[in-house]
Coordinates of C-alpha atoms and ligand atoms in Angstrom, one line a residue:
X1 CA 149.6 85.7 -27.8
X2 CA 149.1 84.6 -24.0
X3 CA 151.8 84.5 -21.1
X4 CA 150.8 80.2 -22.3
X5 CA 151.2 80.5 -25.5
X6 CA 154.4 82.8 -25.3
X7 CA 155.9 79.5 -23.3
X8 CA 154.7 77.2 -26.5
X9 CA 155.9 79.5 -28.8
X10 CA 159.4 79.1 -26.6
X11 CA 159.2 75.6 -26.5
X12 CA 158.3 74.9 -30.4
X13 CA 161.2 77.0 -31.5
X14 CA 164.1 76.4 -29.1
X15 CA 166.7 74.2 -30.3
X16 CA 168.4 72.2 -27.6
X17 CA 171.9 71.0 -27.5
X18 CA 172.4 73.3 -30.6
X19 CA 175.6 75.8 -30.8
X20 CA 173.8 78.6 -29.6
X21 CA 173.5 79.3 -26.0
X22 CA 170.0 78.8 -24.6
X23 CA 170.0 82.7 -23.5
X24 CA 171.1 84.0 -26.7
X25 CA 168.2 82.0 -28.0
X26 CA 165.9 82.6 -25.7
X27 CA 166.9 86.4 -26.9
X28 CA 166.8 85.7 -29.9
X29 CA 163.3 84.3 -30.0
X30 CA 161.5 86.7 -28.1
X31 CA 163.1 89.5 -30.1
X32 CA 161.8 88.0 -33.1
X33 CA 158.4 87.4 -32.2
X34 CA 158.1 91.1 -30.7
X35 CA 159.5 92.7 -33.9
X36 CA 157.4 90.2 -36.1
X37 CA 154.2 90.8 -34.5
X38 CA 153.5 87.5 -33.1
X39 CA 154.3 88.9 -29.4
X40 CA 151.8 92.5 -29.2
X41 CA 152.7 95.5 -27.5
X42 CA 151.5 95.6 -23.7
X43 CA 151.5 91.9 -23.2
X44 CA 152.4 90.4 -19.8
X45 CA 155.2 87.5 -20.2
X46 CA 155.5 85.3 -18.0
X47 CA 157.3 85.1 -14.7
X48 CA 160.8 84.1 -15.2
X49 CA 160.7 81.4 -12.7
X50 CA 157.3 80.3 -14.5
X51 CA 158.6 80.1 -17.7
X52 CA 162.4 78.8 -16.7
X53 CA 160.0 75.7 -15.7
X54 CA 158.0 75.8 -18.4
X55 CA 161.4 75.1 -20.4
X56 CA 163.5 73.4 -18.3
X57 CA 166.0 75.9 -18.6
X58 CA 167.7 77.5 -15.2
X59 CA 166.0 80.9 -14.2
X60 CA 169.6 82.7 -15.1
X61 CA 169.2 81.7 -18.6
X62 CA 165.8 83.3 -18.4
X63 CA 166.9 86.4 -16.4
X64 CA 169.8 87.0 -18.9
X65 CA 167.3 87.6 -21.9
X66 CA 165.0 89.3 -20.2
X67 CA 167.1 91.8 -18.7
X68 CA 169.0 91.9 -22.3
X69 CA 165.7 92.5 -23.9
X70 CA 164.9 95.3 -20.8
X71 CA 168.0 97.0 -21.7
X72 CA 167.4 97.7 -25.4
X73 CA 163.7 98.3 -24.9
X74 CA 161.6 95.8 -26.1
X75 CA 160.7 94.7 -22.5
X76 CA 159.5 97.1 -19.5
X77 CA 159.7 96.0 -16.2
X78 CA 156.9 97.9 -14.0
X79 CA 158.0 97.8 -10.4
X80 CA 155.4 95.0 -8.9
X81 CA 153.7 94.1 -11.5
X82 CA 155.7 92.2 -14.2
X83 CA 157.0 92.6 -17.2
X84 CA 155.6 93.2 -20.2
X85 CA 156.0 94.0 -24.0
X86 CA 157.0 97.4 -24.3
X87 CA 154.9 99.5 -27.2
X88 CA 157.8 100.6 -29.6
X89 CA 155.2 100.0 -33.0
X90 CA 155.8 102.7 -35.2
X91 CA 152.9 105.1 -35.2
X92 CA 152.9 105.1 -39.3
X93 CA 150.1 108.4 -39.2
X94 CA 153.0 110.5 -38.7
X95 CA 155.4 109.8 -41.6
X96 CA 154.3 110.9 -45.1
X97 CA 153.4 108.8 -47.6
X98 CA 155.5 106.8 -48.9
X99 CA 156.9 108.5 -52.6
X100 CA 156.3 105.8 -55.0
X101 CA 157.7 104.9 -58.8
X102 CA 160.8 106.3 -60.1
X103 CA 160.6 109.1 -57.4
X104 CA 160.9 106.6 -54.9
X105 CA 164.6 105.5 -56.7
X106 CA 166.0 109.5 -57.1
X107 CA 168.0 108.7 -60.3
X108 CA 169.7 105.6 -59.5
X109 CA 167.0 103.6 -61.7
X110 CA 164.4 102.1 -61.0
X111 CA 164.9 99.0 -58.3
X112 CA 168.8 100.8 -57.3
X113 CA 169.3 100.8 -53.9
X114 CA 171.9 103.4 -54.8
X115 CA 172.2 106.9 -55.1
X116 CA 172.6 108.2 -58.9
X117 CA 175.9 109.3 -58.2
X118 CA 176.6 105.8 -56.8
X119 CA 175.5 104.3 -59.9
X120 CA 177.9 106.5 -61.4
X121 CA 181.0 105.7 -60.2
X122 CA 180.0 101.8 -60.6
X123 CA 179.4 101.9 -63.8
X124 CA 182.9 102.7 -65.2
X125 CA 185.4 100.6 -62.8
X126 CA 188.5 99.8 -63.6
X127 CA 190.1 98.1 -60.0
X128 CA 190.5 94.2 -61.0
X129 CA 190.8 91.8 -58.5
X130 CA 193.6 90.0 -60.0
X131 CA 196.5 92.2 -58.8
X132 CA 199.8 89.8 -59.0
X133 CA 200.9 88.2 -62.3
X134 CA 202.0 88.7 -65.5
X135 CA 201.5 90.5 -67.4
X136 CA 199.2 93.0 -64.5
X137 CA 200.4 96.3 -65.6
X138 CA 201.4 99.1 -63.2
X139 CA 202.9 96.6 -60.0
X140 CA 206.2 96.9 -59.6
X141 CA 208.3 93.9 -58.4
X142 CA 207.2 93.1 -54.8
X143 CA 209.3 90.6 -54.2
X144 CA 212.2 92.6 -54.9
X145 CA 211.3 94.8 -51.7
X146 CA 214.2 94.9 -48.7
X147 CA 211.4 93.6 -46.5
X148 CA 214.7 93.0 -43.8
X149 CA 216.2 96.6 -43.9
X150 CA 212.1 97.5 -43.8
X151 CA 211.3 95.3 -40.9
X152 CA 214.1 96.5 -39.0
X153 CA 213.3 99.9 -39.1
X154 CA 210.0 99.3 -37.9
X155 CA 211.4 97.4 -35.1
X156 CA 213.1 100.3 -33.8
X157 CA 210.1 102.5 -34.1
X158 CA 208.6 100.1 -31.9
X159 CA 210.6 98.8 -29.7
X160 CA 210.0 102.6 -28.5
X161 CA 207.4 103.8 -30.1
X162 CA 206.3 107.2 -29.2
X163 CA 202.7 108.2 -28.4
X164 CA 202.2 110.6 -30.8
X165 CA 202.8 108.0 -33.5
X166 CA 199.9 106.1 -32.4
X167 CA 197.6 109.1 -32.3
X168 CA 195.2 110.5 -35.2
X169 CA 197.1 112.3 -37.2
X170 CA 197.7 116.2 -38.2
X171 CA 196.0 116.3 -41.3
X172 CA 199.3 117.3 -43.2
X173 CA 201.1 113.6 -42.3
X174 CA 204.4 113.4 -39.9
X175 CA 206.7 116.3 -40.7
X176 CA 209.8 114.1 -41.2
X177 CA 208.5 112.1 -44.0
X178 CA 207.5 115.2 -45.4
X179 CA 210.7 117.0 -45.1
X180 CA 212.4 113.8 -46.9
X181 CA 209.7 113.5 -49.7
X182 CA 210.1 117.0 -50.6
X183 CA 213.7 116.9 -50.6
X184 CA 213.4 113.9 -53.1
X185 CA 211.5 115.9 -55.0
X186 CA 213.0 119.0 -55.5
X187 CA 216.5 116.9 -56.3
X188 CA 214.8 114.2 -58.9
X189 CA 211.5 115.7 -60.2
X190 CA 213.0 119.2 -60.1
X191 CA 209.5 120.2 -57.8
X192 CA 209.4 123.7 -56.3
X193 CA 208.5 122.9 -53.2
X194 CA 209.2 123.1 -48.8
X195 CA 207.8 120.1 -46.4
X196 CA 205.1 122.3 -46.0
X197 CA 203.7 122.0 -49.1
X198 CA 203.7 118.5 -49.1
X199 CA 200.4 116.4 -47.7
X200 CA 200.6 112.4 -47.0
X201 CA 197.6 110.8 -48.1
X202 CA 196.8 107.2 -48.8
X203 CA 197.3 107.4 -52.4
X204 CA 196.2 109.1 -55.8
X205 CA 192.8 108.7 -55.4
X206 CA 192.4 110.5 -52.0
X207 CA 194.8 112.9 -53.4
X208 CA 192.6 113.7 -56.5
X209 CA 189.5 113.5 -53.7
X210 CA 190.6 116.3 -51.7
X211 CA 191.9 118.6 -54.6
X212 CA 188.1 118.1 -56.0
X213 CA 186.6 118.9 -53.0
X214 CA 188.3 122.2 -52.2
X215 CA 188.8 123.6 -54.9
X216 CA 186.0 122.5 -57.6
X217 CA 181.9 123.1 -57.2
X218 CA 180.1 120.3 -58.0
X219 CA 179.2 120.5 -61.7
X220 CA 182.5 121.9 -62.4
X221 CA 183.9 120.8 -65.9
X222 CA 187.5 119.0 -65.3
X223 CA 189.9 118.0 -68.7
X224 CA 191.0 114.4 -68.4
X225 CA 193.5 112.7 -71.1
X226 CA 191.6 110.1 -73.7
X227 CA 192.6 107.6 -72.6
X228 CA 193.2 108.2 -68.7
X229 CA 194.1 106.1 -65.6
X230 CA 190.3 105.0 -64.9
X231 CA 191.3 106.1 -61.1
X232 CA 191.2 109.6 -62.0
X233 CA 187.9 109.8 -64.3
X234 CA 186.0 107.7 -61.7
X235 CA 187.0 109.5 -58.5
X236 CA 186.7 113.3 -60.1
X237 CA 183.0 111.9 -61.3
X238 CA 182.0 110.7 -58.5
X239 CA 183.3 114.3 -56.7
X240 CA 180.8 115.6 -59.0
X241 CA 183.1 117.0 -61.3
X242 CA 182.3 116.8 -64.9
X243 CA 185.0 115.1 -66.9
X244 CA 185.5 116.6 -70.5
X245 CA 187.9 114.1 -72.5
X246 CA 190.5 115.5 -74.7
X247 CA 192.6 113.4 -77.2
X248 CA 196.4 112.4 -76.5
X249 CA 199.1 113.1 -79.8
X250 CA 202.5 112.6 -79.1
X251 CA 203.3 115.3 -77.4
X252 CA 200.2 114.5 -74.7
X253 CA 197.0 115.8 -74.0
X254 CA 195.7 117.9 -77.2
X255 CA 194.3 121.8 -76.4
X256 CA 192.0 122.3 -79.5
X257 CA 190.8 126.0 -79.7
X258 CA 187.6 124.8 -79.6
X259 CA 188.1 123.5 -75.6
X260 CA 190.4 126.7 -74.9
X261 CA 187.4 129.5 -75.4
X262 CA 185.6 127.9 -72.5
X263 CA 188.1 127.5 -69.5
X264 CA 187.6 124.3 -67.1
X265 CA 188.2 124.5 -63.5
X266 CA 190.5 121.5 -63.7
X267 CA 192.8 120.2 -66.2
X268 CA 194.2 116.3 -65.1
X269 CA 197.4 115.7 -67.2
X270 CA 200.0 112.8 -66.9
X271 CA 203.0 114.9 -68.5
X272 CA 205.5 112.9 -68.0
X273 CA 204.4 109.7 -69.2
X274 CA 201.1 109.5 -70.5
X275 CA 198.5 107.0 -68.8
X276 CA 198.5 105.0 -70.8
X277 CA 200.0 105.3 -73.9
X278 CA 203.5 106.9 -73.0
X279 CA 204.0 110.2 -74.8
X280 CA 205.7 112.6 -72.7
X281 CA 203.9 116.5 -72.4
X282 CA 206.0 118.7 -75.4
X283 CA 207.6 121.4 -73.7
X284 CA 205.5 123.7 -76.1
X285 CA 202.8 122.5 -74.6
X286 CA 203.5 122.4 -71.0
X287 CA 204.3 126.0 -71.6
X288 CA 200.5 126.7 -73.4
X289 CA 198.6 124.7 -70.8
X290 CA 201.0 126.9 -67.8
X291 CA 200.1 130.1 -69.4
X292 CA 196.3 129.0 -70.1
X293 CA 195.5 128.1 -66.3
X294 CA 197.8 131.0 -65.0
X295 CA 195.5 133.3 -67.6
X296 CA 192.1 131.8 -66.7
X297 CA 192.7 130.8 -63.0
X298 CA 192.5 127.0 -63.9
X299 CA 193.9 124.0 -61.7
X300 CA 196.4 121.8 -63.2
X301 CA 196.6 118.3 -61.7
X302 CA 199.8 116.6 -62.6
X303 CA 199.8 113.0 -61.5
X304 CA 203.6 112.0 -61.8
X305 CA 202.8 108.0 -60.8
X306 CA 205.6 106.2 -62.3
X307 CA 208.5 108.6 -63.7
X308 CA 211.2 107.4 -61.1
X309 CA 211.6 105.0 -63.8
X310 CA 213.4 106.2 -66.9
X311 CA 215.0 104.0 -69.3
X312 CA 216.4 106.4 -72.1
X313 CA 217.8 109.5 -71.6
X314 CA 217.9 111.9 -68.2
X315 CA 214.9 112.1 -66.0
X316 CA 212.3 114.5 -66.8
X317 CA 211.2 117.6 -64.6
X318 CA 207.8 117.7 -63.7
X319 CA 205.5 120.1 -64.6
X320 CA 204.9 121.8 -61.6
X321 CA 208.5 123.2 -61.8
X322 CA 208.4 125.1 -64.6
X323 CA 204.8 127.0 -63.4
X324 CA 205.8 130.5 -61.9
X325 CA 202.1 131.1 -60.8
X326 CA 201.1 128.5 -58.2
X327 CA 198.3 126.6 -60.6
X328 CA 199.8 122.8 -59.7
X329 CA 198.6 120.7 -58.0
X330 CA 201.5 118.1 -57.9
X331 CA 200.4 114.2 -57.0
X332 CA 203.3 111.6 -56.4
X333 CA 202.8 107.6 -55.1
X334 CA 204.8 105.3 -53.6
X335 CA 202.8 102.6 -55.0
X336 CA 205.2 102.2 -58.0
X337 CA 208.5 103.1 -56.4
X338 CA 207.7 100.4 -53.6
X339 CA 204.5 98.3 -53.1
X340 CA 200.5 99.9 -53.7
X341 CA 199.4 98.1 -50.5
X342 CA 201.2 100.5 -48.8
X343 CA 198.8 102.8 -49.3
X344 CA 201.1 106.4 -49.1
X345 CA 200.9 109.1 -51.4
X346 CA 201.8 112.8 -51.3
X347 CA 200.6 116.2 -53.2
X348 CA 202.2 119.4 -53.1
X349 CA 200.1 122.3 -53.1
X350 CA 200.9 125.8 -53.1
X351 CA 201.9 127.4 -50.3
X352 CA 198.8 129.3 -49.3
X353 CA 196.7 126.5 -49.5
X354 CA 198.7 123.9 -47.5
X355 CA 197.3 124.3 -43.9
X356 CA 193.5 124.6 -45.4
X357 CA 194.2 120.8 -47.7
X358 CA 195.9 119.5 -44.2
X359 CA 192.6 120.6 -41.8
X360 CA 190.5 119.2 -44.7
X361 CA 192.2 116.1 -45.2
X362 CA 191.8 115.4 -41.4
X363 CA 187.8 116.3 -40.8
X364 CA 186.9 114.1 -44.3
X365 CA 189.8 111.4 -43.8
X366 CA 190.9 111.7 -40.2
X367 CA 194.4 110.5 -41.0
X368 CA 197.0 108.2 -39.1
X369 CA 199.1 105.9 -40.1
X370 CA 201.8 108.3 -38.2
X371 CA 204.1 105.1 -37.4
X372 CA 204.0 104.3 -41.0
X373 CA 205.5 107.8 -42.0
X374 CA 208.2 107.7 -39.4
X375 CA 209.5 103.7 -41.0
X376 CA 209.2 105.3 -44.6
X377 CA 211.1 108.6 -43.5
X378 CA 213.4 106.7 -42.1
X379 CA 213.9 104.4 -44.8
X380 CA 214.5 107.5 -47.9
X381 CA 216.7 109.6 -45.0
X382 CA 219.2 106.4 -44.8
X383 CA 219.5 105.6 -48.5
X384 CA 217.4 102.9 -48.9
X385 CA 214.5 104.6 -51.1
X386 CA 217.1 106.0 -53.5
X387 CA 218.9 102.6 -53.7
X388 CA 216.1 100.3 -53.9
X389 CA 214.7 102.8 -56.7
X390 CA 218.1 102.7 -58.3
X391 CA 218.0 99.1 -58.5
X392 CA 215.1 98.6 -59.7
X393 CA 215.3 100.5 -62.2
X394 CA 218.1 98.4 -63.5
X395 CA 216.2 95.5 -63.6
X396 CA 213.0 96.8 -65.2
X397 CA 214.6 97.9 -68.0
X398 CA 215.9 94.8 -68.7
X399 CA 212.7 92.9 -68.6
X400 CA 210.8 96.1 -70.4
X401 CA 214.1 95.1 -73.2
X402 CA 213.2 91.5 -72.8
X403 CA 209.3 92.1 -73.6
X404 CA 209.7 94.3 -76.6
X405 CA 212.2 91.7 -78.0
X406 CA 209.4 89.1 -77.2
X407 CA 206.9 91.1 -78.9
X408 CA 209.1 92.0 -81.7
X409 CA 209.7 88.4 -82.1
X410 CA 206.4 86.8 -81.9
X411 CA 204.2 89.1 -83.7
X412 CA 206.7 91.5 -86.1
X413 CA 205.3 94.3 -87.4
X414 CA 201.7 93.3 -86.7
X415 CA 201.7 95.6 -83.1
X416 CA 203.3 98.6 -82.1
X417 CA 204.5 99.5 -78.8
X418 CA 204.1 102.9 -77.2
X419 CA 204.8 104.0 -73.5
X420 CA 208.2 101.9 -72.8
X421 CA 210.5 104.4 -72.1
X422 CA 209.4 104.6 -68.5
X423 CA 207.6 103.1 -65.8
X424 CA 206.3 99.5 -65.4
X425 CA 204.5 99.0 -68.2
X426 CA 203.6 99.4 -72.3
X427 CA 201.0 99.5 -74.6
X428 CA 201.2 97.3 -77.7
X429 CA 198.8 98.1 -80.1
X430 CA 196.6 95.6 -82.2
X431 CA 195.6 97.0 -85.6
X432 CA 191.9 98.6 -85.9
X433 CA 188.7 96.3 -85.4
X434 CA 190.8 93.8 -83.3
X435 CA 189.1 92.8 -80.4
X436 CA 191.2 93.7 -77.4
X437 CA 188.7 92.3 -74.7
X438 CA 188.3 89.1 -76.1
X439 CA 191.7 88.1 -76.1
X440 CA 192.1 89.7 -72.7
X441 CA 189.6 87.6 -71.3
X442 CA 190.8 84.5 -72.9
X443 CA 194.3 85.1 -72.0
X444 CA 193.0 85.3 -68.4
X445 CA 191.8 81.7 -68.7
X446 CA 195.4 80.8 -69.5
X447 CA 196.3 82.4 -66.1
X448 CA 198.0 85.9 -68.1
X449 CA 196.9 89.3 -67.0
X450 CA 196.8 92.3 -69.3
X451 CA 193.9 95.4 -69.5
X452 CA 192.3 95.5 -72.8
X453 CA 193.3 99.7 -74.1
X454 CA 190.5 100.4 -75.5
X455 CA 189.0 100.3 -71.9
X456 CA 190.7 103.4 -71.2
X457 CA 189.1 106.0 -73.2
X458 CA 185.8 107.8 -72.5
X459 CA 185.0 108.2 -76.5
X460 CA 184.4 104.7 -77.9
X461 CA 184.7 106.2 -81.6
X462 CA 188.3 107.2 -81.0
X463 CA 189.3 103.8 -78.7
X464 CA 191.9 102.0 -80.0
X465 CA 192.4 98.3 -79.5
X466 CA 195.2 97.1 -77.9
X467 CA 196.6 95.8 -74.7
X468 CA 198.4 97.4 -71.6
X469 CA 201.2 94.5 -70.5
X470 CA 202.9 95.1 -66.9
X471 CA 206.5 93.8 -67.1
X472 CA 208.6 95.2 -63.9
X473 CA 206.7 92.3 -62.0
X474 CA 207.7 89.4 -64.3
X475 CA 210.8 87.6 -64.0
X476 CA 212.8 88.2 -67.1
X477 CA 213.1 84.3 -67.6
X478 CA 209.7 83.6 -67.9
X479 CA 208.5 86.9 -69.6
X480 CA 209.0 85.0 -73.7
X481 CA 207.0 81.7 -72.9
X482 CA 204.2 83.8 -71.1
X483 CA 204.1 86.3 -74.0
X484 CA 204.5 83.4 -76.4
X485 CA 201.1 82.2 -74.9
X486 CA 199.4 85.6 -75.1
X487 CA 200.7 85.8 -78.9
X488 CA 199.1 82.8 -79.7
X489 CA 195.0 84.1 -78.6
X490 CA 196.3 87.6 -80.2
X491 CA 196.7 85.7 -83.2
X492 CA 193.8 83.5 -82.5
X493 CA 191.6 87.1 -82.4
X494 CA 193.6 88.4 -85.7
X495 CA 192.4 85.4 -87.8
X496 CA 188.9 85.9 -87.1
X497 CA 189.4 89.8 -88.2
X498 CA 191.3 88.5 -91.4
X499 CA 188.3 86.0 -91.8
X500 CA 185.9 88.8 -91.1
X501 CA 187.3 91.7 -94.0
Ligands
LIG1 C1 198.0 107.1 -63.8 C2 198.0 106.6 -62.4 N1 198.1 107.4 -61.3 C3 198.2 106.9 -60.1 C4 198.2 105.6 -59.8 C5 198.4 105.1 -58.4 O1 197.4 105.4 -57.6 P1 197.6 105.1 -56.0 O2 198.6 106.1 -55.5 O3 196.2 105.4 -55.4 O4 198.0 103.7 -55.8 C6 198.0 104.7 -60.8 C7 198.0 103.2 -60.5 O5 197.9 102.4 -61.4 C8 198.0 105.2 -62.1 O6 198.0 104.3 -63.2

């Protein structure tokens, strides 16, 4: 193309009295036809007085792209001489060939534009972008939150807020909320622990992240629960950990012999209410799987999500309080006790390894949020955590009585219900061959949101059908027409088993 013909080319393509500015375009074209090919390496353009004629643009307009297109390199300006195209082509004899095939894919498949571990971790997801309704299980009632006593706090924080609050963090997360979460913890989860121990993240997830990082290799074998929280098989997976399922009884995860003689490096329990069907760890076995990791230097990851709500009987301790030998790893959320888009969660980790999980948690996360931590210190130091649990407690379990009447009512002894003595949700069970995804996706339709349970377990011969129904969210008024709705496509799905046998 000519210094001519580059003006043509201009004058073809510009689009007057359009929404982008003349210069931009003018930019925008040039940059285009040099990266395109249509305007070669070493070319002369023309003068910008020339070609601000040639347009009928003003010579600024003109000056501003070329000096745009000067500054990122496209264009070179030689002192007396012009400007010209600036040689930037790619000189394609030095790279290697190209690898071709399934090579050219590594093991993501052929035509994946990601990684095999990407591919991976999309294959099993579990996040669902419905998040508020009935009968969404694991939300806790948002509503319900003192968003005043909240605000108010965060006010004051503000009104003088100090610099260091705004700043990255320390890794560890701001000592005050730390001091309160661990004193919460040693008084209602009966945790062993100092503030030092304790490391804000933003949640579960990072917290599982960082304990797979440091302390697993990749390849290392880690026990989950079958079923588990999808959360925690996805994110130790895609760690490259290698997740070994074991089957839940009632008194949790199972430890057949068989597993024992070859020790993981990892062992992810939910002891004090299953995820998700409920049972709570046997102290029998708490006390095998303690002596087991002490014995074979394995890690025990106890993710205690959701046991600030008990309905029957006195709390339970956690796990991590009954091991004398420093092999918990203790993980605790505030997405249940107040909302999940706060994003704050906390492990304790022994002693010894607290300042290494702080620096680490800094260089892969470089953590913040500092102002955050110094509202929801305030808030658990004046009562308000403790209070707001309290209360909601109070109300869950009298929607979580108001479901199982619902469900006792409209189907009788057709499902069972596991997992309601605590936290924010159940599992009713559907008998054997029902099929749990179907009526969950029909029941979506009808605007009602429940997880079909056999989604939840790695081994597909031992799922069982069923359906995971949130009810801390649901106002208690409304919770037996909406499960009177649900009944009806359960029972929809059971006549087409009945017509099936
Ligand atoms: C078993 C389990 N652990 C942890 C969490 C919470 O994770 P996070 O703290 O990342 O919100 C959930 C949320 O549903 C869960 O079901």
């Amino acid at each position: 193309m000519s210094e001519v013909s580059i003006s043509d080319y201009l004058l073809t393509h510009l689009e007057r009295g359009g929404t982008v500015p003349m210069n931009r375009q003018l930019y925008g074209l040039l940059r285009d036809g040099i990266l395109g090919g249509a305007i070669l390496p070493g070319l002369r353009v023309p003068p910008s007085r020339a070609l601000a004629a040639d347009l009928g643009v003003s010579r600024n307009t003109v000056t501003y792209a070329y000096d745009q297109l000067i500054a990122e390199g496209y264009l070179e300006a030689r002192t007396g001489d012009g400007t010209y195209v600036a040689d930037t082509e790619p000189d394609m004899a030095r790279l290697p060939a190209a690898l071709t095939g399934d090579a050219a894919t590594a093991d993501g498949g052929a035509g994946s534009l990601l990684s095999g571990r990407g591919e991976r971790l999309l294959s099993g997801t579990g996040a669902s972008s419905a998040q508020w309704g009935a009968f969404m299980p694991g939300i806790p009632d948002i509503t319900r939150f003192p968003n005043e006593v909240w605000s108010k706090l965060q006010a004051r924080h503000w009104r003088r807020i100090a610099p260091g609050l705004l700043t990255y963090g320390d890794g560890a997360g701001y000592l005050p909320l730390r001091e309160a979460i661990a004193s919460h913890l040693r008084t209602a989860r009966s945790v062993n622990c100092t503030a030092e121990q304790v490391i804000v993240t933003s949640g579960t997830h990072q917290s599982i992240q960082l304990a797979s990082t440091l302390l697993g290799e990749m390849g290392d074998t880690a026990w989950v629960e079958d079923p588990c929280y999808w959360g925690t098989r996805n994110v130790i997976r895609s760690s490259g950990l290698a997740p070994l399922p074991l089957p839940v009884d009632e008194e949790g995860m199972q430890l057949p012999e068989e597993a024992l003689r070859t020790p993981p490096r990892f062992i992810f329990v939910t002891p004090s209410h299953q995820y998700p069907l409920g049972p709570v760890m046997s102290l029998a076995r708490r006390r095998l799987l303690l002596e087991y990791a002490a014995r074979h230097k394995v890690w025990v990851v106890e993710d205690d999500y959701d046991s600030e709500f008990r309905y029957s009987g006195p709390p339970l301790a956690s796990l991590q309080g009954l091991d004398s030998n420093e092999r918990v790893i203790y993980l605790g959320t505030f997405s249940k006790t107040l909302f999940p888009g706060l994003r704050i969660g906390f492990m304790v980790v022994p002693s010894a390894l607290a300042p290494r999980f702080a620096r680490a948690n800094a260089e892969l996360f470089r953590d913040g949020q500092s102002f955050l931590h110094a509202v929801l210190a305030d808030f658990m130091n004046e009562g308000h955590f403790s209070s707001h649990v309290r209360k909601m407690r109070q109300l869950y379990a009298e929607r979580l009585a108001c479901l199982q009447a619902a469900i006792r009512h409209e189907l009788g002894d057709i499902a069972t219900i596991s997992g309601g003595d605590a936290g924010l949700h159940l599992a009713l069970g559907l008998p054997t061959g029902t099929n749990d995804v179907a009526i969950s996706q029909a029941a979506k339709v009808r605007g009602i949101l429940t997880r079909p349970l056999s989604a939840y377990y790695a081994e597909p011969t031992s799922a069982r059908p069923g359906l995971m129904l949130g009810y801390a969210a649901v106002s208690t008024e409304s919770i037996p027409p909406l499960f009177a709705e649900l009944a009806q496509e359960i029972r929809g799905q059971l006549c087409h088993l009945d017509t099936r046998a």
